[in-house]
PDB file of C-alpha atoms and ligand atoms in Angstrom:
ATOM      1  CA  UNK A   1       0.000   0.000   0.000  1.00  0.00           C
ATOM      2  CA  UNK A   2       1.646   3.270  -1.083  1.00  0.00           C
ATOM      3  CA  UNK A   3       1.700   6.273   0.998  1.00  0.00           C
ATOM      4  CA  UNK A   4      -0.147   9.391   0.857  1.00  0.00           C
ATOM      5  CA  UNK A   5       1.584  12.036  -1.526  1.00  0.00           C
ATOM      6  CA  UNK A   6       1.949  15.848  -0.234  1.00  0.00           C
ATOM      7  CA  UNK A   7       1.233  18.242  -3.065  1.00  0.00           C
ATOM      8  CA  UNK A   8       2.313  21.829  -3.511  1.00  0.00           C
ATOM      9  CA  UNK A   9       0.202  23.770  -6.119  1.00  0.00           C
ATOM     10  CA  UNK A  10       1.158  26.905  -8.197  1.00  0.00           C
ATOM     11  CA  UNK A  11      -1.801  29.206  -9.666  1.00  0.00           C
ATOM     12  CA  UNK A  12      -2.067  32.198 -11.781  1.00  0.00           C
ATOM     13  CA  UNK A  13      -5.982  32.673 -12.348  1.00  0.00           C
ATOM     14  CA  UNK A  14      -9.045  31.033 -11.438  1.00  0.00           C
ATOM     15  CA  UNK A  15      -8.043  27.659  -9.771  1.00  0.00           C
ATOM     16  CA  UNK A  16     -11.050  25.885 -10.854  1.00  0.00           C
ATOM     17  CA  UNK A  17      -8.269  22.787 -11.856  1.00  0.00           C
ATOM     18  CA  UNK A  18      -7.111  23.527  -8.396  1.00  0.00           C
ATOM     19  CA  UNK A  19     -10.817  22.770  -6.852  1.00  0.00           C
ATOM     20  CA  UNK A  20     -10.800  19.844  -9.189  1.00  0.00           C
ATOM     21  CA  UNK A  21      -7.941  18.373  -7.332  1.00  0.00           C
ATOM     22  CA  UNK A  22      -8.690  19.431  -4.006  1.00  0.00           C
ATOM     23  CA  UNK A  23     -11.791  17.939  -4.437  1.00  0.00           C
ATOM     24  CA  UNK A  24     -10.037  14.851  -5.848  1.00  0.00           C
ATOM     25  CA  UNK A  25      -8.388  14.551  -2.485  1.00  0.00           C
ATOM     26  CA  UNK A  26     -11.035  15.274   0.135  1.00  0.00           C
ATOM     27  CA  UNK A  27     -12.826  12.276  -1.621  1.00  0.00           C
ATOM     28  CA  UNK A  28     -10.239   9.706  -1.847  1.00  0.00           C
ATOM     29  CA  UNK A  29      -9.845  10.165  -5.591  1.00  0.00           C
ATOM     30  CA  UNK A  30      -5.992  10.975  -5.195  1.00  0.00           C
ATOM     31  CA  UNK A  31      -4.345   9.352  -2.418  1.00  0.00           C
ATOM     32  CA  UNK A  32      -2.630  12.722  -1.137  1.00  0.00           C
ATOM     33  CA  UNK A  33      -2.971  15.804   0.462  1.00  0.00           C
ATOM     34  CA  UNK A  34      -2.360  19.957  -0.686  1.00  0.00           C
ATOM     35  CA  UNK A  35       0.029  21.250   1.253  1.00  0.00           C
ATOM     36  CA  UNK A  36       0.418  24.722  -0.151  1.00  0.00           C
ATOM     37  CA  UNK A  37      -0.507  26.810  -2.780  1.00  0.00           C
ATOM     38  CA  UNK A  38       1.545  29.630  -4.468  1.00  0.00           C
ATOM     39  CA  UNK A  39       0.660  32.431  -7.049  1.00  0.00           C
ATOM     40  CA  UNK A  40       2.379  34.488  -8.992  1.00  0.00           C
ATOM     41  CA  UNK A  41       0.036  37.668  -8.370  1.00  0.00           C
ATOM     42  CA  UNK A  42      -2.416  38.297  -6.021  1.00  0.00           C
ATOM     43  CA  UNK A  43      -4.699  38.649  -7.973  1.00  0.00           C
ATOM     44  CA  UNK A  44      -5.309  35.030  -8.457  1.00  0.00           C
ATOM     45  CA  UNK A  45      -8.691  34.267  -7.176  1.00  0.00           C
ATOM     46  CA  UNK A  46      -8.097  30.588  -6.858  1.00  0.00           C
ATOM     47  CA  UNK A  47      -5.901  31.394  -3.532  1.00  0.00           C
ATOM     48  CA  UNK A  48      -9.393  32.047  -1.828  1.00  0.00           C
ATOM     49  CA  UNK A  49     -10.150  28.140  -2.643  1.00  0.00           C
ATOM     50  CA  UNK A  50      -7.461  26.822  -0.808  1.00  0.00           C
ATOM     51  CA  UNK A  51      -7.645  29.811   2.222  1.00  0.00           C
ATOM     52  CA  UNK A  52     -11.376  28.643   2.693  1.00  0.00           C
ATOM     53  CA  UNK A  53      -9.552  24.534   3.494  1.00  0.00           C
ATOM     54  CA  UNK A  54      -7.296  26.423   5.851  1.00  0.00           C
ATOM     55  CA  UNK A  55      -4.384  25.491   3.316  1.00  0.00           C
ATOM     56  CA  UNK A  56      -1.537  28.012   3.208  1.00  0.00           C
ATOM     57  CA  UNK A  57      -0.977  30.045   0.604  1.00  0.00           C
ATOM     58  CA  UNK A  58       1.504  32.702  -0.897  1.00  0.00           C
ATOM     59  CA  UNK A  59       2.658  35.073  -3.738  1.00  0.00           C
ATOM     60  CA  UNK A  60       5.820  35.193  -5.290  1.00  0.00           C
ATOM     61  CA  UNK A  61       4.962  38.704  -6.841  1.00  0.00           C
ATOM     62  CA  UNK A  62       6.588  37.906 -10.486  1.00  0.00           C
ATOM     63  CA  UNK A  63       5.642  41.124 -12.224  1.00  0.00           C
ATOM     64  CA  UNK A  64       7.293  42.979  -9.726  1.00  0.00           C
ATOM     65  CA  UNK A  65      10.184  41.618  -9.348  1.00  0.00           C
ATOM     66  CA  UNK A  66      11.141  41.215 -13.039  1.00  0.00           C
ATOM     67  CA  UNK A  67      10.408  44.918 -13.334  1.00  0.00           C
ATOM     68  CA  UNK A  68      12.983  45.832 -10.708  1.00  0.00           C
ATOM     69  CA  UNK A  69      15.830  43.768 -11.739  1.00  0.00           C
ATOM     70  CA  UNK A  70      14.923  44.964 -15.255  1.00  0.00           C
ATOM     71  CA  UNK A  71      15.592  48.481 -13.968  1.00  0.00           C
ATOM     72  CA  UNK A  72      18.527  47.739 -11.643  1.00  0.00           C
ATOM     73  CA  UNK A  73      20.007  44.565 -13.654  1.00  0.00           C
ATOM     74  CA  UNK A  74      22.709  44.310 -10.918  1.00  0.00           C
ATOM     75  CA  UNK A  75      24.267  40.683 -11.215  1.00  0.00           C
ATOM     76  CA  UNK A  76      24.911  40.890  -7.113  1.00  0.00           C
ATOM     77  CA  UNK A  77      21.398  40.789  -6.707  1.00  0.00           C
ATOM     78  CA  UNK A  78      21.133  36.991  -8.810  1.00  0.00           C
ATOM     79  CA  UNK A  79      20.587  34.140  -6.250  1.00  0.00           C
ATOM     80  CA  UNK A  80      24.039  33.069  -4.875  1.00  0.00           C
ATOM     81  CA  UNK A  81      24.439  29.742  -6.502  1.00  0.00           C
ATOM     82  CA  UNK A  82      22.976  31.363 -10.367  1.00  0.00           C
ATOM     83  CA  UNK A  83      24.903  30.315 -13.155  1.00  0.00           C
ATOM     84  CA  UNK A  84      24.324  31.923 -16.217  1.00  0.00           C
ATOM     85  CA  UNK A  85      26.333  29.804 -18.756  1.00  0.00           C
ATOM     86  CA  UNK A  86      25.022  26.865 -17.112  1.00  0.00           C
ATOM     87  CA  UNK A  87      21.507  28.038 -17.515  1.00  0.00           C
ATOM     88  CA  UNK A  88      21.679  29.366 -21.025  1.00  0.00           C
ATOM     89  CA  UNK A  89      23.278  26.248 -22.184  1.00  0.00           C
ATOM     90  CA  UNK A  90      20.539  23.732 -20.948  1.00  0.00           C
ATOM     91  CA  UNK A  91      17.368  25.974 -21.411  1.00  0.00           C
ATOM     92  CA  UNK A  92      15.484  25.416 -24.165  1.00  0.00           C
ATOM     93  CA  UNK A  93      12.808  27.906 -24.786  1.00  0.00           C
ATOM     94  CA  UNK A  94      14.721  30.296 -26.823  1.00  0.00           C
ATOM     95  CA  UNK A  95      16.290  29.107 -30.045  1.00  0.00           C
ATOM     96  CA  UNK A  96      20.230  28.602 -29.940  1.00  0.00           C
ATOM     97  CA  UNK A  97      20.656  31.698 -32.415  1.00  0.00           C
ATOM     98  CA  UNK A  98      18.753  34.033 -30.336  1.00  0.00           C
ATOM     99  CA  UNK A  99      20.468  37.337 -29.037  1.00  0.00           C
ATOM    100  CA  UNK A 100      22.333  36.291 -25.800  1.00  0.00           C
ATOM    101  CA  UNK A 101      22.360  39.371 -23.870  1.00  0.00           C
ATOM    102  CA  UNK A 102      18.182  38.955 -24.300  1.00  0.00           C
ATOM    103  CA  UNK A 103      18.553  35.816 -23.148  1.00  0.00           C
ATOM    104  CA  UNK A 104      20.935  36.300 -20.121  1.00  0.00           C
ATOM    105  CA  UNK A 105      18.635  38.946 -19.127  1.00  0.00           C
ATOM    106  CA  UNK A 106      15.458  37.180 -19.349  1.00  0.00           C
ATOM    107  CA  UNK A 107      16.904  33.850 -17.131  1.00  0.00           C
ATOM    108  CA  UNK A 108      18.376  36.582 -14.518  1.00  0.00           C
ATOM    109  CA  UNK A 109      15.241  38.026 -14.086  1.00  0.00           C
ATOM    110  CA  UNK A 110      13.759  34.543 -13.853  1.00  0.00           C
ATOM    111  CA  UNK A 111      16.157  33.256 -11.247  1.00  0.00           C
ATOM    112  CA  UNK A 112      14.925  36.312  -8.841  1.00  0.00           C
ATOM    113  CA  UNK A 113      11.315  35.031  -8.993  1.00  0.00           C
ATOM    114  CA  UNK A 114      12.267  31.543  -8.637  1.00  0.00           C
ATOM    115  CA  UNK A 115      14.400  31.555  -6.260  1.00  0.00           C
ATOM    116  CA  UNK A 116      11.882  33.489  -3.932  1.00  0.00           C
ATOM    117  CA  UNK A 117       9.619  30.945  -4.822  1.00  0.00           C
ATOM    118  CA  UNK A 118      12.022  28.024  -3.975  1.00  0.00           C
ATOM    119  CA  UNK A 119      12.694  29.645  -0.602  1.00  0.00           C
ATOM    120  CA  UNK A 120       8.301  30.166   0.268  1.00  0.00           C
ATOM    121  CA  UNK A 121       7.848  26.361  -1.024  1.00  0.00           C
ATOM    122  CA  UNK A 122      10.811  25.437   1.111  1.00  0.00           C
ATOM    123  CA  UNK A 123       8.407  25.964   4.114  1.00  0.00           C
ATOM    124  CA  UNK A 124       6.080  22.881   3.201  1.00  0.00           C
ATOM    125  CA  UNK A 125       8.281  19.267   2.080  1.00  0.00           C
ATOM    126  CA  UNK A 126       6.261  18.018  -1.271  1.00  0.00           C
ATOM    127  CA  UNK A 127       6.442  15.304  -3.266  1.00  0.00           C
ATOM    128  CA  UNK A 128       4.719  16.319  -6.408  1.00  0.00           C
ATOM    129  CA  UNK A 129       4.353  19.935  -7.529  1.00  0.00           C
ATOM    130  CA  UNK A 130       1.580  20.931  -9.614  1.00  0.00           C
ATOM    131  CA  UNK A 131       0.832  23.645 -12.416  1.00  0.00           C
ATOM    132  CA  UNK A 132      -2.818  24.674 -12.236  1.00  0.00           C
ATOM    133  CA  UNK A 133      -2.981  27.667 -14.728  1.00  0.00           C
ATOM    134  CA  UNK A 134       0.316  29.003 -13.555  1.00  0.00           C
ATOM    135  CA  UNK A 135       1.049  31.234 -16.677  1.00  0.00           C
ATOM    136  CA  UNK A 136       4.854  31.535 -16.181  1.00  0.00           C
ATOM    137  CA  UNK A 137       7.614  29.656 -17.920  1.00  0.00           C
ATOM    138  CA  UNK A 138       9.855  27.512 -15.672  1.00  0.00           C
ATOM    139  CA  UNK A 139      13.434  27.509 -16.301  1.00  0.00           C
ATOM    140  CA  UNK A 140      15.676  25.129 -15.427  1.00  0.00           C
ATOM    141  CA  UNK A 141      17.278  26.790 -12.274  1.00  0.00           C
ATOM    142  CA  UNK A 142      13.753  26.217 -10.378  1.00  0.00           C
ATOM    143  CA  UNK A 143      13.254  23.113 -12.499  1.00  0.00           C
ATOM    144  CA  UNK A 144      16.888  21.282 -11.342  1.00  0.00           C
ATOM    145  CA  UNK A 145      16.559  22.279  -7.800  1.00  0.00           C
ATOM    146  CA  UNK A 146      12.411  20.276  -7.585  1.00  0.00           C
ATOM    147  CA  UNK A 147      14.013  17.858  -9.651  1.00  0.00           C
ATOM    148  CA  UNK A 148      16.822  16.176  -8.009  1.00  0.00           C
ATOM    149  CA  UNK A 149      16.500  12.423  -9.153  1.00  0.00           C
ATOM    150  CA  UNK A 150      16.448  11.977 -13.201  1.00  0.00           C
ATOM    151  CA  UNK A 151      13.949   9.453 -12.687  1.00  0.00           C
ATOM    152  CA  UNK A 152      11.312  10.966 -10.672  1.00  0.00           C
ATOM    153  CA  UNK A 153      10.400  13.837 -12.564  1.00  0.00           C
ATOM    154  CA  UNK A 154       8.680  16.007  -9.848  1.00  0.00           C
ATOM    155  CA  UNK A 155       6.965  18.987 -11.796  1.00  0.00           C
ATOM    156  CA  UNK A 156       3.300  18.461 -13.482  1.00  0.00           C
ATOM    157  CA  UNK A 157       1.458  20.880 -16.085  1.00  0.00           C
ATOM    158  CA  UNK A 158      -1.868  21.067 -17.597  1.00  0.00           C
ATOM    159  CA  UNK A 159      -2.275  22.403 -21.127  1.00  0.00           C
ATOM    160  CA  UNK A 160      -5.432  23.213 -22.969  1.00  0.00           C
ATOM    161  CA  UNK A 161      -4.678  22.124 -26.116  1.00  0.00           C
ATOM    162  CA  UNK A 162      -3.443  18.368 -27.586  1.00  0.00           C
ATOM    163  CA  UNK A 163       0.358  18.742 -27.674  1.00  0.00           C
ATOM    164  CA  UNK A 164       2.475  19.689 -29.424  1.00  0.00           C
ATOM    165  CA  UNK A 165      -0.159  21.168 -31.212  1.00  0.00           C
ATOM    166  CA  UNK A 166      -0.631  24.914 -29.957  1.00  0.00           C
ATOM    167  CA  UNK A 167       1.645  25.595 -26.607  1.00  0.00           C
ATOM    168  CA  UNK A 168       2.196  28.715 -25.637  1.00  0.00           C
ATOM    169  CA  UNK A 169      -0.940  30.640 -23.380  1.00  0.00           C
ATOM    170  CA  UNK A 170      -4.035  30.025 -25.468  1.00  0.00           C
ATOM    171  CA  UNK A 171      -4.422  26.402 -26.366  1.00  0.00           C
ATOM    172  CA  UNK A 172      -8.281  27.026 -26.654  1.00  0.00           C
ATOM    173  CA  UNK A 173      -8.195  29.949 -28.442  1.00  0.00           C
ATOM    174  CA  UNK A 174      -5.377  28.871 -31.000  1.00  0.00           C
ATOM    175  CA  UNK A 175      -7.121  25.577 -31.503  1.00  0.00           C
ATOM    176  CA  UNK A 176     -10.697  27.582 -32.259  1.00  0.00           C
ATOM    177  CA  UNK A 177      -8.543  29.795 -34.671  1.00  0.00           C
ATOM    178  CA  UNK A 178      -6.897  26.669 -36.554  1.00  0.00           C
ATOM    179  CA  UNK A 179     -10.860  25.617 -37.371  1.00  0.00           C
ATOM    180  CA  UNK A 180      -9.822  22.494 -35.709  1.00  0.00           C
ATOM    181  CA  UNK A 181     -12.560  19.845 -35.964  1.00  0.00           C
ATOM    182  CA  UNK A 182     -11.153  18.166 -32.397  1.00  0.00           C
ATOM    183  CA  UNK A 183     -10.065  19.612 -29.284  1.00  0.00           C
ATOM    184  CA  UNK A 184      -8.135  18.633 -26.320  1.00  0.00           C
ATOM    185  CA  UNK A 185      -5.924  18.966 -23.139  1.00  0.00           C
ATOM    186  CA  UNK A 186      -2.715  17.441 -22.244  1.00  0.00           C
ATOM    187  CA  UNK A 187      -1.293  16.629 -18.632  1.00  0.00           C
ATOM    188  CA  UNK A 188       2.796  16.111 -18.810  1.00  0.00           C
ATOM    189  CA  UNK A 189       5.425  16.990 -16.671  1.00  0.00           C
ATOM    190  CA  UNK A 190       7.983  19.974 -17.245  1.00  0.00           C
ATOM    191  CA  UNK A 191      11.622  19.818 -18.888  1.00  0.00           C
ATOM    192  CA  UNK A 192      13.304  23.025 -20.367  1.00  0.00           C
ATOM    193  CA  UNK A 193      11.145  23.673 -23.008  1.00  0.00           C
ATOM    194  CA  UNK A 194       7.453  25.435 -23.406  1.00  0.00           C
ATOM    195  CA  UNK A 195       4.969  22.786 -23.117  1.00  0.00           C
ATOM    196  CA  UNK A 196       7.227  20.160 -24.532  1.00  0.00           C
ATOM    197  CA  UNK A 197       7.798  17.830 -21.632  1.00  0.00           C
ATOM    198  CA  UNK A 198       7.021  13.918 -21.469  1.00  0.00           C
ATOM    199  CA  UNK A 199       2.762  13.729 -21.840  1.00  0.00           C
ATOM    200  CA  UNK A 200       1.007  12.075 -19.217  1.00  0.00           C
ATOM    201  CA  UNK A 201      -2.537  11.925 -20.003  1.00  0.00           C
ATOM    202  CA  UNK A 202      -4.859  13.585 -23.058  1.00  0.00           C
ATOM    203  CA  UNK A 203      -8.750  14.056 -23.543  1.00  0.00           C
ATOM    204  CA  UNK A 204     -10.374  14.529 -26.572  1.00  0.00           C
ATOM    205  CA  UNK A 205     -13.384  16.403 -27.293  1.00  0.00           C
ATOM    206  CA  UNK A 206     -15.406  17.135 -30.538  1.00  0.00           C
ATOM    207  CA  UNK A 207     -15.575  20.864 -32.507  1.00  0.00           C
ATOM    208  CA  UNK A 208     -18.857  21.321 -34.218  1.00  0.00           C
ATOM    209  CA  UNK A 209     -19.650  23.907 -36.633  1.00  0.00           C
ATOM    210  CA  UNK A 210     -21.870  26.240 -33.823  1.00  0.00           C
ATOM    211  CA  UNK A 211     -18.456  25.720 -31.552  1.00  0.00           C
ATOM    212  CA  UNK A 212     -17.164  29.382 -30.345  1.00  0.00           C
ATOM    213  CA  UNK A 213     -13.671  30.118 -28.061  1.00  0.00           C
ATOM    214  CA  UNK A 214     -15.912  30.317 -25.182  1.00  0.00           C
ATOM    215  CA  UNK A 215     -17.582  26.478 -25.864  1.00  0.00           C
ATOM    216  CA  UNK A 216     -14.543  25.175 -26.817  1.00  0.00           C
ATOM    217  CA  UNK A 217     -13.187  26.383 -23.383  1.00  0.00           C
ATOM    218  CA  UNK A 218     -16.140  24.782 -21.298  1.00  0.00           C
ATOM    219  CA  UNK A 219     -15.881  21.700 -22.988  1.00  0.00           C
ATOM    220  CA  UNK A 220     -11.682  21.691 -22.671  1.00  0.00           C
ATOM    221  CA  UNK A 221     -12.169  22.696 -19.172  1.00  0.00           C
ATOM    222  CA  UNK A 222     -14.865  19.903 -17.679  1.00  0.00           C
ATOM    223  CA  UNK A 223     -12.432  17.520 -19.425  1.00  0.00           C
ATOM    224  CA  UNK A 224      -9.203  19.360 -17.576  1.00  0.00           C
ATOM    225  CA  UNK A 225     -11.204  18.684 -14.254  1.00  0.00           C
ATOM    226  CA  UNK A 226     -11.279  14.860 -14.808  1.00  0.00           C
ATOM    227  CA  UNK A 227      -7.892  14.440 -16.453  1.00  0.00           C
ATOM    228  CA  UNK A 228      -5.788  15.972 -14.251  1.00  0.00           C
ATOM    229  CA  UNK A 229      -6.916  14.275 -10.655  1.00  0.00           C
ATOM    230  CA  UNK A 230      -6.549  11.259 -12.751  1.00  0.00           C
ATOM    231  CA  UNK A 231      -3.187  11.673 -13.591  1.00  0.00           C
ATOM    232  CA  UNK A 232      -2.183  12.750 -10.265  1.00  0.00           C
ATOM    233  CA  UNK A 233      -3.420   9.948  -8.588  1.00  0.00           C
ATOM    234  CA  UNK A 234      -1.400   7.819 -11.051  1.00  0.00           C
ATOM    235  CA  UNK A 235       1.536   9.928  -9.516  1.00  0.00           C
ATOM    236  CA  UNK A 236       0.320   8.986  -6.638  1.00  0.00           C
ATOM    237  CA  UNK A 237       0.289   5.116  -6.937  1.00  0.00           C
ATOM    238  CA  UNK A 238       3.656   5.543  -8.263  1.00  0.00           C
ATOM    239  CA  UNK A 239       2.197   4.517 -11.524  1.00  0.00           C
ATOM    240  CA  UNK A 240       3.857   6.806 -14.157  1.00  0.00           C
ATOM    241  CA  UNK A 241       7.518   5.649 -15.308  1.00  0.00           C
ATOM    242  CA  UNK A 242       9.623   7.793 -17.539  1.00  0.00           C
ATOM    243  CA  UNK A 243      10.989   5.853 -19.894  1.00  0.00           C
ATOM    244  CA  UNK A 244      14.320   6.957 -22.402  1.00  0.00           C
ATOM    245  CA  UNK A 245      13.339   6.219 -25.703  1.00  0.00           C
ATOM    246  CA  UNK A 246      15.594   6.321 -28.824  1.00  0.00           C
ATOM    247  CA  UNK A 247      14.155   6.203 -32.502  1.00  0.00           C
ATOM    248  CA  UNK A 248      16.563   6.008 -35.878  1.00  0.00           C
ATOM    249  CA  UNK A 249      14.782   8.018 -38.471  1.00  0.00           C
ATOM    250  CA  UNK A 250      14.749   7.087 -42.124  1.00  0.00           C
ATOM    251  CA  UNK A 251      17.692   9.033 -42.923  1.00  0.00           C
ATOM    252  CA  UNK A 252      19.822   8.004 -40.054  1.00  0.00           C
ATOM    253  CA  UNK A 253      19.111  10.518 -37.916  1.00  0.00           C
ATOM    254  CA  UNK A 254      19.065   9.395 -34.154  1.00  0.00           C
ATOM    255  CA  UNK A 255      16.100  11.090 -32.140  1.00  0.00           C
ATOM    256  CA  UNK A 256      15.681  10.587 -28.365  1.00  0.00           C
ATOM    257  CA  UNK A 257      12.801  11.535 -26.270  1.00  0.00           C
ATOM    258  CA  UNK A 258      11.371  10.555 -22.792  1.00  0.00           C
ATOM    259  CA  UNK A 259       8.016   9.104 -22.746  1.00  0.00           C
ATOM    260  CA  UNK A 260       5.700   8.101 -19.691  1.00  0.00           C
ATOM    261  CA  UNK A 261       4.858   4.762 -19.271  1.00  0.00           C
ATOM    262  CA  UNK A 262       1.947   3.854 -16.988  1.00  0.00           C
ATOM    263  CA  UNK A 263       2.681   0.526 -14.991  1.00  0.00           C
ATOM    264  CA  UNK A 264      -0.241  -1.555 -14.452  1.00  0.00           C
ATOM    265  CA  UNK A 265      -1.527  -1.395 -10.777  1.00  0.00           C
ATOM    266  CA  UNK A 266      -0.078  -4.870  -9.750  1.00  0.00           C
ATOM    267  CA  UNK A 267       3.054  -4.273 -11.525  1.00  0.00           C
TER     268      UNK A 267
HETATM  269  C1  GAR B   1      -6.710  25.976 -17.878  1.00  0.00           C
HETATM  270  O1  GAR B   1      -7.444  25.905 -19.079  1.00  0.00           O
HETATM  271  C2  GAR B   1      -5.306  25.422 -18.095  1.00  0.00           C
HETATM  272  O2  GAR B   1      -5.259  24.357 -18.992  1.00  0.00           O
HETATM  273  C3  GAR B   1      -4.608  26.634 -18.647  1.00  0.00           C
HETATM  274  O3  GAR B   1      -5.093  27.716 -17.909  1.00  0.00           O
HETATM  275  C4  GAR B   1      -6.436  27.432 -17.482  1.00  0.00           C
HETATM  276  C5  GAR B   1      -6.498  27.634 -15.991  1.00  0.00           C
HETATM  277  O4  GAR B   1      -7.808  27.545 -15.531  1.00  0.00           O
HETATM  278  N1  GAR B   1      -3.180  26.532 -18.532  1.00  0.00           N
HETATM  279  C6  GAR B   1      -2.335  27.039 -19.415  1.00  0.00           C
HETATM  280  O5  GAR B   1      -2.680  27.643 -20.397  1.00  0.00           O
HETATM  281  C7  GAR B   1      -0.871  26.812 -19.083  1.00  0.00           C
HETATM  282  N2  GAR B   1      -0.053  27.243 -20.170  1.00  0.00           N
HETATM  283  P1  GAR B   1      -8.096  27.416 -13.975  1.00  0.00           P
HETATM  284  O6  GAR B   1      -7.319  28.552 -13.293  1.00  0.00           O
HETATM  285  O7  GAR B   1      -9.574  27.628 -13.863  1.00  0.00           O
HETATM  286  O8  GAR B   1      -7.640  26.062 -13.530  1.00  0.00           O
END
């Protein structure tokens, strides 16, 4: 019998994922427990769902502290163990060719949020962290320090939209755009890049020709709600297994990836 898992939540908007899983948890759904939530602005209205369970709750005030390192870009005030190089070499959401002083400046300011965020989650030991409409690219100085064991990828993400189609902030609204005839969300955990990481879990819904963004959104939503409590509580039952998988392509070329496996319960 596995144990229960302690789950730390970050939110940007609404949090109705956020009830999804709390609910999820309060009924036995997903063997585990919330054990904080964190926002990137206070404005996030889904911090009153977790203050009304008595759960705590913080902001890491993102806006504001990009701004101020973007007008006093003082490398003294980067987190102590910050490497630059390091960073820029791993990351993966800008192409390789992309100006490096925008670059540098963009993973500085990054580090300042994140590390303040590291140090507020330090406060409650998780075992899972969760993204539930937290509209902010991770990079990989938060990303290495959640993830300390290659093989227990740490750091989950739902996406409104069937990846890799349409990442980025409006999976919904891109896919409505597209005049795509099916519709979906994804659940997979983070690596470097934007929405790219090893996929979990998807749900499918039809697009029908009196579909609008707004629809689309209810119907991608009520699908979110039951996807991602199921994923998590295959987390949970130590279930999902990331798996290294290499691929030779037709012309030679050798492609890697990491995929998720899910073990059968008795396995
Ligand atoms: C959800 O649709 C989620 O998939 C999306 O934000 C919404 C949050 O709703 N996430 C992203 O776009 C992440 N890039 P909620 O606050 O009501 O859970």
């Amino acid at each position: 019998m596995e144990s229960s898992i302690r789950i730390g939540a970050l939110i940007s908007g609404t949090g109705t994922n956020l009830e999804a899983i709390l609910k999820a948890c309060e009924n036995g759904r997903i063997n585990g427990r919330m054990v904080f939530v964190g926002a990137d602005t206070s404005n996030a209205a889904g911090l009153k769902r977790a203050e009304k369970r008595g759960i705590p709750t913080f902001v890491v005030d993102y806006s504001r502290i990009i701004r101020e390192y973007k007008k006093n870009p003082d490398p003294r005030h980067l987190p102590e163990d910050y490497n630059s190089e390091d960073i820029i070499r791993r990351q993966s959401l800008f192409p390789k060719d992309s100006d490096p002083r925008q670059v540098a400046a963009y993973f500085a300011a990054r580090a300042m949020a994140e590390s303040e965020l590291l140090s507020r989650m330090a406060d409650y030991p998780f075992d899972l962290l969760v993204l539930a409409g937290f509209m902010r690219n991770l990079s990989p100085y938060f990303i290495d320090r959640v993830n300390t064991d290659p093989m227990r990828l740490r750091i989950m993400n739902i996406h409104p939209a069937l990846l890799p189609a349409f990442a980025g902030t409006d999976g919904y609204g891109d896919t409505f755009r597209y005049g795509c005839k099916v519709g979906g969300c994804t659940v997979h955990f983070i690596d470097y890049g934007e929405d790219t990481g090893p996929i979990i879990g998807q749900r499918a819904f039809q697009i029908t020709e009196t579909d609008t963004i707004d629809s689309i959104k209810k119907k991608g939503l009520a699908q979110e709600w039951e996807l991602y409590p199921e994923c998590i509580s295959l987390y949970a039952q130590n279930r999902l297994i990331p798996v290294k998988r290499t691929y030779t392509m037709k012309n030679g070329d050798i492609r890697q990836r990491t995929v998720v496996k899910i073990a059968d319960p008795d396995e």
